Short mmCIF file of C-alpha atoms in Angstrom, two decimals:
data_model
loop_
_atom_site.label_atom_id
_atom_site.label_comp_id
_atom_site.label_asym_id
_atom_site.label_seq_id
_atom_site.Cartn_x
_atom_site.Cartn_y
_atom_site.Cartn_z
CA UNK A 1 83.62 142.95 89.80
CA UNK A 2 84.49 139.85 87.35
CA UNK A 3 87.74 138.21 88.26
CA UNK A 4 89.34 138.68 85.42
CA UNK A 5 91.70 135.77 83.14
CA UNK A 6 89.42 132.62 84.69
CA UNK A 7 88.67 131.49 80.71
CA UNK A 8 91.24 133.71 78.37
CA UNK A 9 94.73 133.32 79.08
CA UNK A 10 96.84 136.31 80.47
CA UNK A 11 98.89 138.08 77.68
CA UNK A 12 102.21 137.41 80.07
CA UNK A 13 102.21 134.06 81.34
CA UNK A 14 99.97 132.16 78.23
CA UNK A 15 98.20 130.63 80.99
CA UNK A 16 94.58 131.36 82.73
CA UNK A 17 95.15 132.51 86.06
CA UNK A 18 93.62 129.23 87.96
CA UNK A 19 96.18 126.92 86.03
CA UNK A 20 98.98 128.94 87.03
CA UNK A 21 97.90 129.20 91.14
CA UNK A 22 96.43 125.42 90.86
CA UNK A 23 100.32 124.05 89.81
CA UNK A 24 101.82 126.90 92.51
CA UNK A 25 100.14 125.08 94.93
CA UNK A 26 100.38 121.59 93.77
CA UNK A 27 104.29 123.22 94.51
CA UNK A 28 103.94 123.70 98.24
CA UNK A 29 101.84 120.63 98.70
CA UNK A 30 105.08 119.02 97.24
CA UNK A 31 106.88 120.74 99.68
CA UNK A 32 104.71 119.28 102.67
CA UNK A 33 105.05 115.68 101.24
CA UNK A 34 108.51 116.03 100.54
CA UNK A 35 108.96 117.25 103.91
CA UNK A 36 107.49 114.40 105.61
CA UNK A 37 109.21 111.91 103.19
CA UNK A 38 112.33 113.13 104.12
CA UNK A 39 111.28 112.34 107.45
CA UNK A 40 110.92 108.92 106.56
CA UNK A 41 114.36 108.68 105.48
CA UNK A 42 115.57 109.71 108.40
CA UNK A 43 113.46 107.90 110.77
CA UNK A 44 114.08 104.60 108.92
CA UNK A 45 117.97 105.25 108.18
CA UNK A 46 118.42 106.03 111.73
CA UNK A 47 116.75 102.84 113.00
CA UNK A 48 118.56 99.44 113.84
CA UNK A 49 115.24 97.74 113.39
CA UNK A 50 112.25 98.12 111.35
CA UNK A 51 108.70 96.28 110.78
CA UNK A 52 108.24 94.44 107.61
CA UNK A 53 104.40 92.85 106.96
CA UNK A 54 102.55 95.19 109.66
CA UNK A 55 100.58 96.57 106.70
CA UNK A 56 97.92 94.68 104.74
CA UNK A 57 99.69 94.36 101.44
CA UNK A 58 96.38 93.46 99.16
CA UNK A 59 94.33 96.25 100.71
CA UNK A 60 97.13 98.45 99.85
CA UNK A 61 97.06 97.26 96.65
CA UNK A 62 93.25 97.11 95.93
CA UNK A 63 93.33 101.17 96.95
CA UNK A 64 95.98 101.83 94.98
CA UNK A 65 93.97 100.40 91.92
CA UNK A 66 91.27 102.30 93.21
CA UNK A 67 93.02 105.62 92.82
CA UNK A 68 94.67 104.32 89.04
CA UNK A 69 90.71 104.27 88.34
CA UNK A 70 89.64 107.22 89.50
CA UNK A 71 92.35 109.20 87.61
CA UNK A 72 90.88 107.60 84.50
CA UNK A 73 87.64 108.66 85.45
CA UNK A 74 88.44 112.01 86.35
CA UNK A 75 90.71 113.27 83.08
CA UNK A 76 87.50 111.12 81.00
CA UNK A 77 85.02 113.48 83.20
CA UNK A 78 86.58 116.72 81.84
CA UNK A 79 87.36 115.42 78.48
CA UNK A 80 83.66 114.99 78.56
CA UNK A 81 83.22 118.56 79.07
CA UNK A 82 85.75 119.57 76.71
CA UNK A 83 83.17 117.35 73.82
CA UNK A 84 80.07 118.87 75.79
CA UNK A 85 79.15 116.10 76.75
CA UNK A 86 77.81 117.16 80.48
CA UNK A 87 75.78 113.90 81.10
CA UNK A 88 78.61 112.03 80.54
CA UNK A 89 81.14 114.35 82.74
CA UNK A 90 78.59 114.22 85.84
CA UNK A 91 78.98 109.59 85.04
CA UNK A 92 82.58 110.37 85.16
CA UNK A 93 82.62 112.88 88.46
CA UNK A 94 80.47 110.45 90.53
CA UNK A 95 82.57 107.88 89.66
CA UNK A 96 85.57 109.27 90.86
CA UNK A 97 83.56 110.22 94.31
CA UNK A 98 82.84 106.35 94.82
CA UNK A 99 85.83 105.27 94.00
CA UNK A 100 87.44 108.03 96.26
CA UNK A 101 84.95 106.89 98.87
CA UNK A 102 85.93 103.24 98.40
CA UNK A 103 88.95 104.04 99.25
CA UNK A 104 88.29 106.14 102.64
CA UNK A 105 86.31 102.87 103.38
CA UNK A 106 89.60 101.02 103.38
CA UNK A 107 91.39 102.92 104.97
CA UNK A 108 89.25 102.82 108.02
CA UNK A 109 88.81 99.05 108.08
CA UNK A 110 92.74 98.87 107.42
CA UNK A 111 93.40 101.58 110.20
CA UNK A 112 91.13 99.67 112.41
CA UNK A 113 92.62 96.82 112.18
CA UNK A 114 96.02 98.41 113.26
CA UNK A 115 94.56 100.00 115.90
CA UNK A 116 93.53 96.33 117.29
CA UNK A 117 96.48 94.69 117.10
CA UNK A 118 97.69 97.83 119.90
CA UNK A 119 99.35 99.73 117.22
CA UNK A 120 98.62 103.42 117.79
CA UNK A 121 100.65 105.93 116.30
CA UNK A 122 102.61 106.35 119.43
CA UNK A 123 103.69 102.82 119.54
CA UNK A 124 106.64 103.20 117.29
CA UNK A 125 108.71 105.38 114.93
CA UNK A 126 106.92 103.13 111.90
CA UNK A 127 103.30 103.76 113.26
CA UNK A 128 104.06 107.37 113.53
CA UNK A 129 105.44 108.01 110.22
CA UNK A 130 102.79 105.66 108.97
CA UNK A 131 99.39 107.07 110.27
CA UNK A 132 101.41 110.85 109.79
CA UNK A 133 101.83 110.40 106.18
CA UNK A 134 98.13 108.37 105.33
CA UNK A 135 96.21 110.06 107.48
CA UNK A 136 97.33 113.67 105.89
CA UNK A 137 96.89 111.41 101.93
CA UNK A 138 93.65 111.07 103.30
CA UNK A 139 92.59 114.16 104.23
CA UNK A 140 93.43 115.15 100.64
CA UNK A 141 91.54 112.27 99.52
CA UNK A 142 88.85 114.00 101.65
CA UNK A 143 89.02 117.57 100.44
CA UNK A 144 89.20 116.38 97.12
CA UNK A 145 85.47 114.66 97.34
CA UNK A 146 84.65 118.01 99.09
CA UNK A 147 85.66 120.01 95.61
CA UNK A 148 84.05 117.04 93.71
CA UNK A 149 80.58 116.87 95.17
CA UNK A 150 80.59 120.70 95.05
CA UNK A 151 80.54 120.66 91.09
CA UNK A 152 78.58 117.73 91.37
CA UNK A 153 75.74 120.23 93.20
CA UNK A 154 75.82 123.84 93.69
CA UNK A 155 79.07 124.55 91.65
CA UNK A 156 77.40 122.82 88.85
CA UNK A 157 75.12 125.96 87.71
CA UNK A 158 78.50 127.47 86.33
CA UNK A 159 78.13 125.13 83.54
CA UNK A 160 74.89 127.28 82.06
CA UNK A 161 76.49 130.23 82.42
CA UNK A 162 79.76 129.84 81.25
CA UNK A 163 80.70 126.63 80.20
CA UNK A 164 84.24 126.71 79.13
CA UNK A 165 85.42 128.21 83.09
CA UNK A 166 83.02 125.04 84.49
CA UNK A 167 85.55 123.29 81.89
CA UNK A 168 88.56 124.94 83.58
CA UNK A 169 87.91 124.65 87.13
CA UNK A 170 87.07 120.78 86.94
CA UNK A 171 90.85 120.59 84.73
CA UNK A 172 92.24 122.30 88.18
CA UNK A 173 90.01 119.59 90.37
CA UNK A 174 91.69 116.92 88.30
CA UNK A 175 95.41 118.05 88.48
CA UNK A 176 94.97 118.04 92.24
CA UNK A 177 93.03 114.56 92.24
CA UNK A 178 96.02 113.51 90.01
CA UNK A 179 98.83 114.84 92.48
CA UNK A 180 96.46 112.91 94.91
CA UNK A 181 96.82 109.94 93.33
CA UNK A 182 100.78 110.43 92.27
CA UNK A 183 101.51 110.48 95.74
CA UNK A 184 99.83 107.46 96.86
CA UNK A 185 102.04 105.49 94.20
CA UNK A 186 105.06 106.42 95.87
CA UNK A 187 103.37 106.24 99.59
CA UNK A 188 102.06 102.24 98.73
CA UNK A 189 105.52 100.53 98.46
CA UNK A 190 107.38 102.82 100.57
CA UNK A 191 105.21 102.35 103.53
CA UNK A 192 103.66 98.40 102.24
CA UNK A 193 106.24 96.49 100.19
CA UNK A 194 110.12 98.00 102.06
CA UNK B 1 95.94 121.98 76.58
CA UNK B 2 94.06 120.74 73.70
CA UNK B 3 91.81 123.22 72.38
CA UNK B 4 89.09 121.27 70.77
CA UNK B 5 86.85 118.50 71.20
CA UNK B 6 87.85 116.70 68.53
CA UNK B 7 91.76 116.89 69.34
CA UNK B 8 90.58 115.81 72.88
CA UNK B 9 88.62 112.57 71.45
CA UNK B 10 91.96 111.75 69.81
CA UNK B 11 93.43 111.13 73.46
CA UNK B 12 90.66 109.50 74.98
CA UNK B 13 92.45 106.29 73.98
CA UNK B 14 95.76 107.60 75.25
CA UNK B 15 94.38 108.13 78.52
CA UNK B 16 93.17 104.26 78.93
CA UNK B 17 96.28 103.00 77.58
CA UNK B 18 98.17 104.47 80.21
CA UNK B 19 95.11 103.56 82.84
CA UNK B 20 95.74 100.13 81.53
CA UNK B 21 99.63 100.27 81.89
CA UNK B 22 99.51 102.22 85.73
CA UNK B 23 97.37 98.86 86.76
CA UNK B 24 100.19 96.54 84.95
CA UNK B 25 102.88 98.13 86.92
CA UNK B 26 101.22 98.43 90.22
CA UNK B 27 100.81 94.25 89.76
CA UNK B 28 104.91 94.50 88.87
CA UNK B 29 105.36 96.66 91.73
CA UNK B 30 103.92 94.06 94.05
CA UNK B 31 105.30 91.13 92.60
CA UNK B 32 109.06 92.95 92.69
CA UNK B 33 108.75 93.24 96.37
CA UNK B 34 108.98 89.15 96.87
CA UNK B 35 112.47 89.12 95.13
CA UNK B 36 114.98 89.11 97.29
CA UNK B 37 117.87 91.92 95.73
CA UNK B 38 118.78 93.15 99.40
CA UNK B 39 117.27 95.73 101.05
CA UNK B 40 119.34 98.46 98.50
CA UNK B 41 118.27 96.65 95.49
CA UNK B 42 114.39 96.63 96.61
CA UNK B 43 114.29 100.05 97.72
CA UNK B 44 115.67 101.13 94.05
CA UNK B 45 113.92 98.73 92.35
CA UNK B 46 110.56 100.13 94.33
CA UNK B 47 111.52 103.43 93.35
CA UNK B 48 112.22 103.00 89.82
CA UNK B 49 109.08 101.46 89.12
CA UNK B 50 107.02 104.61 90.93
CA UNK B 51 108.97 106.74 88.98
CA UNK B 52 107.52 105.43 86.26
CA UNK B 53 103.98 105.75 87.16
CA UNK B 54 104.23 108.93 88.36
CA UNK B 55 105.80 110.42 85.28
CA UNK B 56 102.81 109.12 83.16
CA UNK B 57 100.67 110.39 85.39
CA UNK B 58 102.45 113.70 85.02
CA UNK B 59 103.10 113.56 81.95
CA UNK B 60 99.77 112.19 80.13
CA UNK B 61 97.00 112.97 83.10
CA UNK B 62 98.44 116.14 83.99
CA UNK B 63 98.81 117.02 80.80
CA UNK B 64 102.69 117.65 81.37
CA UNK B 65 103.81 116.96 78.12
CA UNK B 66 102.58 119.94 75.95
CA UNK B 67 102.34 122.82 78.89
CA UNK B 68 103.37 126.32 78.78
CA UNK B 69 106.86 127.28 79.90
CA UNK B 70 105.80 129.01 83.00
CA UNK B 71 104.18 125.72 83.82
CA UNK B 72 107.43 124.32 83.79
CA UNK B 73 109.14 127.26 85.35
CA UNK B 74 107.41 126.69 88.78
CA UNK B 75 108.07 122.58 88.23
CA UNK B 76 111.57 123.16 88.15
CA UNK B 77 111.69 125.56 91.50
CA UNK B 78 109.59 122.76 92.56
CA UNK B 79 112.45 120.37 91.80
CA UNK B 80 114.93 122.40 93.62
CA UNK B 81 113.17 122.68 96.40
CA UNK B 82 112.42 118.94 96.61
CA UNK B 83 115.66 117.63 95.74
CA UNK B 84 117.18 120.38 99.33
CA UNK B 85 114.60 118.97 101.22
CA UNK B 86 115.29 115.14 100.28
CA UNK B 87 119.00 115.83 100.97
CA UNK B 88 117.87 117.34 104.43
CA UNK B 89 118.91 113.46 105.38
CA UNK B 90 122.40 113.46 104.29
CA UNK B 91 123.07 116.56 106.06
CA UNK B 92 122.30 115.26 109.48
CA UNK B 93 124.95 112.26 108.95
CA UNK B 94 127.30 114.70 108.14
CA UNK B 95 127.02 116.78 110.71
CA UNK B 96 129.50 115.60 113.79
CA UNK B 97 128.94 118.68 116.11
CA UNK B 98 128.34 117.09 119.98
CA UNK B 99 130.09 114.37 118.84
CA UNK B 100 133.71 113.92 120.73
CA UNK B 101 136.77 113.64 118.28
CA UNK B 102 139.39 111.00 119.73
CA UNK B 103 142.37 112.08 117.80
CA UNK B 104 144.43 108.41 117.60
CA UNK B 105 147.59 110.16 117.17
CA UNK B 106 147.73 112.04 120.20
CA UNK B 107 145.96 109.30 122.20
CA UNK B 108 149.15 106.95 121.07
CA UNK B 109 151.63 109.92 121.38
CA UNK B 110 150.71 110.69 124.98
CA UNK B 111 150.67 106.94 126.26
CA UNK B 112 153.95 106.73 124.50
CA UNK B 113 155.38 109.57 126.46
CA UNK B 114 154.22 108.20 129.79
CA UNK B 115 155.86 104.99 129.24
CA UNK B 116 159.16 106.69 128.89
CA UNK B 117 159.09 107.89 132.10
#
C-alpha cells in the first residue's frame, strides 16, 4: 500500500505529511534540549562557584564554523535538487558528512583532552552538565550522518523513481541538520564563553 | 516552500549571505565574551547575539519565513512549552516548603515577655 501525502500536500493541513511530523518532532527534541537547559540554569544559579576557561575556546569556535558550513551546504544540496541538479546535490550532501565528521573529530580530541586533565563527568556539576548536553548534540550530530550517508547510498535510488519525494525527504534531513546546528549556537557560549 | 527551480536559484544568494553573516557573528560572539559587562551583562549580551543566529537560521534555512500556518501552529505550542520549562528555574526559588519561617515579631514579642518577668 503507498503511503499516501509524501509529495502532494494534504487538503487539511496544506502541508505533505513528512513536513508536518519532521517540525512535530523537531517540537519534542526542543522539549529534551530545553529540558536539559533548564537544568543548566539551575545547576549554575544554584552554585557559589563555577569554572571559567576549562573549555578550549578556539576549538569551540572552529566547530561551530564547522556547523555554519555545513548548513550552507546542506539547504545548497537540496536547492540542488529542487534545479535537478543531482550531481551537484550528492557535492553538497558529502560535504555536509565531512564537515559533520570534522566536527565528531573535535569533539573527541577536545573530550580527550578533558578527560586528561581528570575531568570526568562526575567530577563536578560543570562536567556533568557539560559532557550531558555535548555528548547528546553529538549523538544528533551522529544520527544525522546516519540519515545523510543513507541518501548518499541506498536511499539514493528514490531519486529515479520519484524525484520530487527524494526532494522532500532530504528538505526534512536538512530542517533537522539545521535544528542540529541551531542548537549548537546557543550550546557554544553558554557552555565556552560564560 | 518555493515551488520552482528558478524561484529557488533566486535564494541561492540569500542563503550565502546569511552563511556569510552566521560566521561574522560567531567572530562577534567570541570577541563579546572578553568585555567585561559583569556576569549579567555577558550572559545577555551572549544571548542576544544567539538569538540572532538562530532566528536566521530559522527563519532563512528553515525556511520559516513563508511556511504554512499549521507550521506555525505547532511552533507556537512549541513556544509554550519551552518558555514552562525555562521557568521550571524560577519556580524552585520560589518554593520555601522545608524551609523554617522565623517569624521576627513573635521571636521579639516572646523575649520581650520574658524580660518582664
Amino acid at each position: 500500500m503507498e503511503i499516501p501525502y509524501t509529495v502532494e500536500t494534504r487538503p487539511d493541513t496544506g502541508l505533505a505529511n513528512g513536513k508536518l511530523g519532521i517540525w512535530l518532532f523537531l517540537a519534542s527534541e526542543v522539549m529534551l534540549f530545553g529540558a536539559l537547559f533548564s537544568t543548566y540554569i539551575i545547576l549554575r544559579t544554584g552554585s557559589s562557584v563555577w569554572p571559567h576557561g576549562q573549555l578550549n575556546v578556539p576549538l569551540g569556535a572552529i566547530n561551530t564554523v564547522l556547523l555554519i558550513v555545513s548548513s550552507v551546504t546542506m539547504v545548497l544540496a537540496w536547492a540542488s535538487l529542487k534545479m535537478k541538479d543531482f550531481g551537484k546535490f550528492k557535492l553538497y550532501q558529502a560535504a555536509t558528512v565531512v564537515l559533520a565528521l570534522i566536527f565528531l573529530v573535535n569533539k573527541f580530541f577536545e573530550y580527550r583532552e578533558h578527560l586528561g586533565h581528570g575531568k570526568p563527568p562526575s567530577a563536578s556539576t560543570f562536567d556533568a552538565i557539560y559532557f550531558t548536553l555535548t555528548g547528546l548534540h553529538g549523538l544528533h550530530i551522529l544520527g544525522g550522518i546516519v540519515v545523510m550517508l543513507y541518501f548518499l547510498g541506498p536511499g539514493a535510488k528514490l531519486w529515479k523513481k520519484t524525484p520530487e519525494q527524494f526532494t522532500n525527504r532530504i528538505e526534512y534531513t536538512g530542517l533537522y541538520w539545521h535544528f542540529v546546528d541551531l542548537v549548537w549556537i546557543f550550546l557554544f557560549p553558554v557552555l565556552y564563553l560564560l | 516552500m518555493h515551488s520552482d527551480a528558478e524561484e529557488v536559484r533566486k535564494h541561492i544568494r540569500t542563503y550565502l549571505m546569511i552563511g556569510g553573516a552566521l560566521l561574522v557573528f560567531t567572530v562577534i560572539t567570541v570577541a563579546a565574551s572578553y568585555l567585561n559587562l559583569g556576569v549579567a551583562g555577558n550572559v545577555t549580551l551572549a544571548l542576544v547575539i544567539a538569538t540572532m543566529k538562530g532566528s536566521m537560521v530559522a527563519a532563512v534555512f528553515m525556511h520559516l519565513n513563508h511556511e504554512k500556518p499549521w507550521i506555525y501552529g505547532s511552533l507556537v505550542l512549541t513556544i509554550i512549552g519551552f518558555l514552562v520549562l525555562m521557568s521550571v528555574p524560577m519556580f524552585t526559588t520560589m518554593d520555601n516548603i522545608g524551609t523554617p519561617i522565623h517569624a521576627p515579631a513573635a521571636v521579639g514579642g516572646a523575649e520581650a515577655g520574658h524580660e518582664g518577668h
